Coordinates of C-alpha atoms in Angstrom, one line a residue:
M8 CA -27.0 135.1 294.4
T9 CA -26.8 136.8 291.0
I10 CA -24.3 134.3 289.3
P11 CA -26.2 131.2 290.4
A12 CA -29.5 132.8 289.3
L13 CA -28.0 133.5 285.9
R14 CA -26.8 129.9 285.6
N15 CA -30.4 128.8 286.2
F16 CA -31.5 130.9 283.3
G17 CA -29.0 129.3 280.9
Y18 CA -25.8 131.3 281.2
D19 CA -22.3 130.4 282.3
E20 CA -18.8 131.7 282.2
I21 CA -20.2 134.8 284.0
E22 CA -17.9 137.7 284.9
V23 CA -18.5 141.3 286.0
V24 CA -17.4 143.7 283.3
G25 CA -18.9 147.0 284.5
S26 CA -21.2 148.8 286.8
G27 CA -23.6 151.7 286.3
G28 CA -26.4 153.6 288.0
L29 CA -29.0 150.8 287.8
G30 CA -26.8 147.8 288.3
D31 CA -23.9 145.6 287.3
V32 CA -23.1 144.4 283.8
Y33 CA -21.8 140.8 283.3
R34 CA -20.3 139.1 280.3
A35 CA -21.6 135.6 280.0
R36 CA -22.0 132.7 277.6
R37 CA -25.4 131.6 276.5
I38 CA -25.3 127.8 277.0
S39 CA -27.8 127.0 274.3
T40 CA -25.8 128.8 271.5
G41 CA -22.4 129.2 273.0
G42 CA -22.4 132.9 272.1
P43 CA -21.4 135.8 274.3
V44 CA -24.0 138.1 275.8
A45 CA -23.9 141.2 278.1
I46 CA -26.4 141.0 281.0
K47 CA -27.3 144.1 283.0
V48 CA -28.5 142.9 286.3
I49 CA -30.6 145.6 288.1
R50 CA -29.5 146.1 291.7
E51 CA -32.2 145.7 294.4
Q52 CA -33.7 149.1 295.1
I53 CA -35.9 150.3 297.9
D54 CA -38.6 151.2 295.4
R55 CA -38.6 148.1 293.2
E56 CA -41.8 149.1 291.3
A57 CA -40.2 152.4 290.2
T58 CA -37.0 150.6 289.2
D59 CA -38.9 148.0 287.2
R60 CA -40.7 150.8 285.4
R61 CA -37.4 152.5 284.5
V62 CA -36.0 149.1 283.3
R63 CA -39.0 148.6 281.2
R64 CA -38.7 152.0 279.6
E65 CA -35.1 151.2 278.8
L66 CA -36.2 147.9 277.3
D67 CA -38.9 149.7 275.2
A68 CA -36.3 152.2 273.9
L69 CA -34.0 149.4 272.9
L70 CA -36.8 147.6 271.1
K71 CA -37.8 150.7 269.2
L72 CA -34.1 151.0 268.1
K73 CA -33.7 147.3 267.3
G74 CA -31.6 146.8 264.2
H75 CA -29.9 150.3 264.5
P76 CA -26.2 149.8 263.6
N77 CA -25.1 152.2 266.4
V78 CA -27.2 150.8 269.3
V79 CA -26.6 147.6 271.3
Q80 CA -29.2 145.0 270.5
I81 CA -31.6 143.6 273.2
E82 CA -32.1 139.9 273.3
E83 CA -34.2 139.1 276.3
L84 CA -35.6 140.3 279.6
V85 CA -35.1 137.9 282.5
G86 CA -36.9 138.0 285.8
L87 CA -34.4 137.0 288.5
P88 CA -35.4 136.5 292.1
T89 CA -33.8 139.8 293.0
G90 CA -35.3 141.8 290.1
L91 CA -35.0 142.2 286.3
A92 CA -32.0 141.7 284.0
L93 CA -31.6 142.8 280.4
V94 CA -29.7 140.4 278.2
M95 CA -28.0 142.2 275.3
E96 CA -25.5 141.5 272.5
F97 CA -22.0 141.6 273.8
V98 CA -19.9 144.3 272.1
A99 CA -16.2 143.6 272.6
G100 CA -13.6 146.3 273.3
G101 CA -14.7 147.8 276.6
S102 CA -15.6 151.4 277.4
L103 CA -14.3 154.7 276.1
M104 CA -12.3 155.0 279.3
D105 CA -10.7 151.6 278.6
L106 CA -9.8 152.7 275.1
L107 CA -8.3 156.0 276.3
S108 CA -6.3 154.1 279.0
R109 CA -4.9 151.7 276.4
E110 CA -4.2 154.2 273.6
G111 CA -4.1 157.7 275.1
P112 CA -5.5 160.6 273.2
L113 CA -7.2 159.5 270.0
P114 CA -6.4 161.0 266.5
P115 CA -9.0 163.7 265.6
A116 CA -10.3 161.7 262.6
R117 CA -11.1 158.8 264.9
V118 CA -12.9 161.0 267.4
V119 CA -15.0 162.6 264.6
S120 CA -15.9 159.2 263.2
A121 CA -16.9 157.9 266.6
M122 CA -18.9 161.0 267.5
A123 CA -20.7 160.8 264.1
E124 CA -21.9 157.3 265.0
V125 CA -23.0 158.4 268.5
T126 CA -24.8 161.4 267.0
R127 CA -26.7 159.3 264.5
A128 CA -27.9 157.0 267.3
V129 CA -29.0 159.9 269.5
R130 CA -30.7 161.7 266.6
D131 CA -32.6 158.5 265.6
A132 CA -33.6 157.9 269.2
H133 CA -34.9 161.5 269.5
L134 CA -36.9 161.0 266.3
L135 CA -38.7 158.1 268.1
G136 CA -39.3 160.3 271.2
I137 CA -36.5 158.7 273.2
V138 CA -34.4 160.8 275.5
H139 CA -31.1 159.3 276.6
R140 CA -30.6 160.3 280.2
D141 CA -26.9 159.6 280.5
I142 CA -25.7 161.9 277.7

């Protein structure tokens, strides 16, 4: 149901690239621009209202951090028949686990540089009253 629904909202070349606590993440192509996007499709939950509130809090946090160089950018909120989906910029390269699988242990300078970027994003989020629940 998810992939046909996403096609109806203007996306194609849809493939699953990850999964998290709230739902699955797809890489897709926006038909109107031809550009890649990441779409977090929220899994159907027993308490849909509570899940929708959680997604809207995530959306609000992303909007507050819009333009931050270390935070993925939100593009759109889509209401699918099964629930909400967040459309975000697609950041190539995969997860940290993917990187470690490909390259093994990273050089200390690279780790320090990456952690500095993460730290800036978390600091700036905290300054806006946002608490990241997954860190």
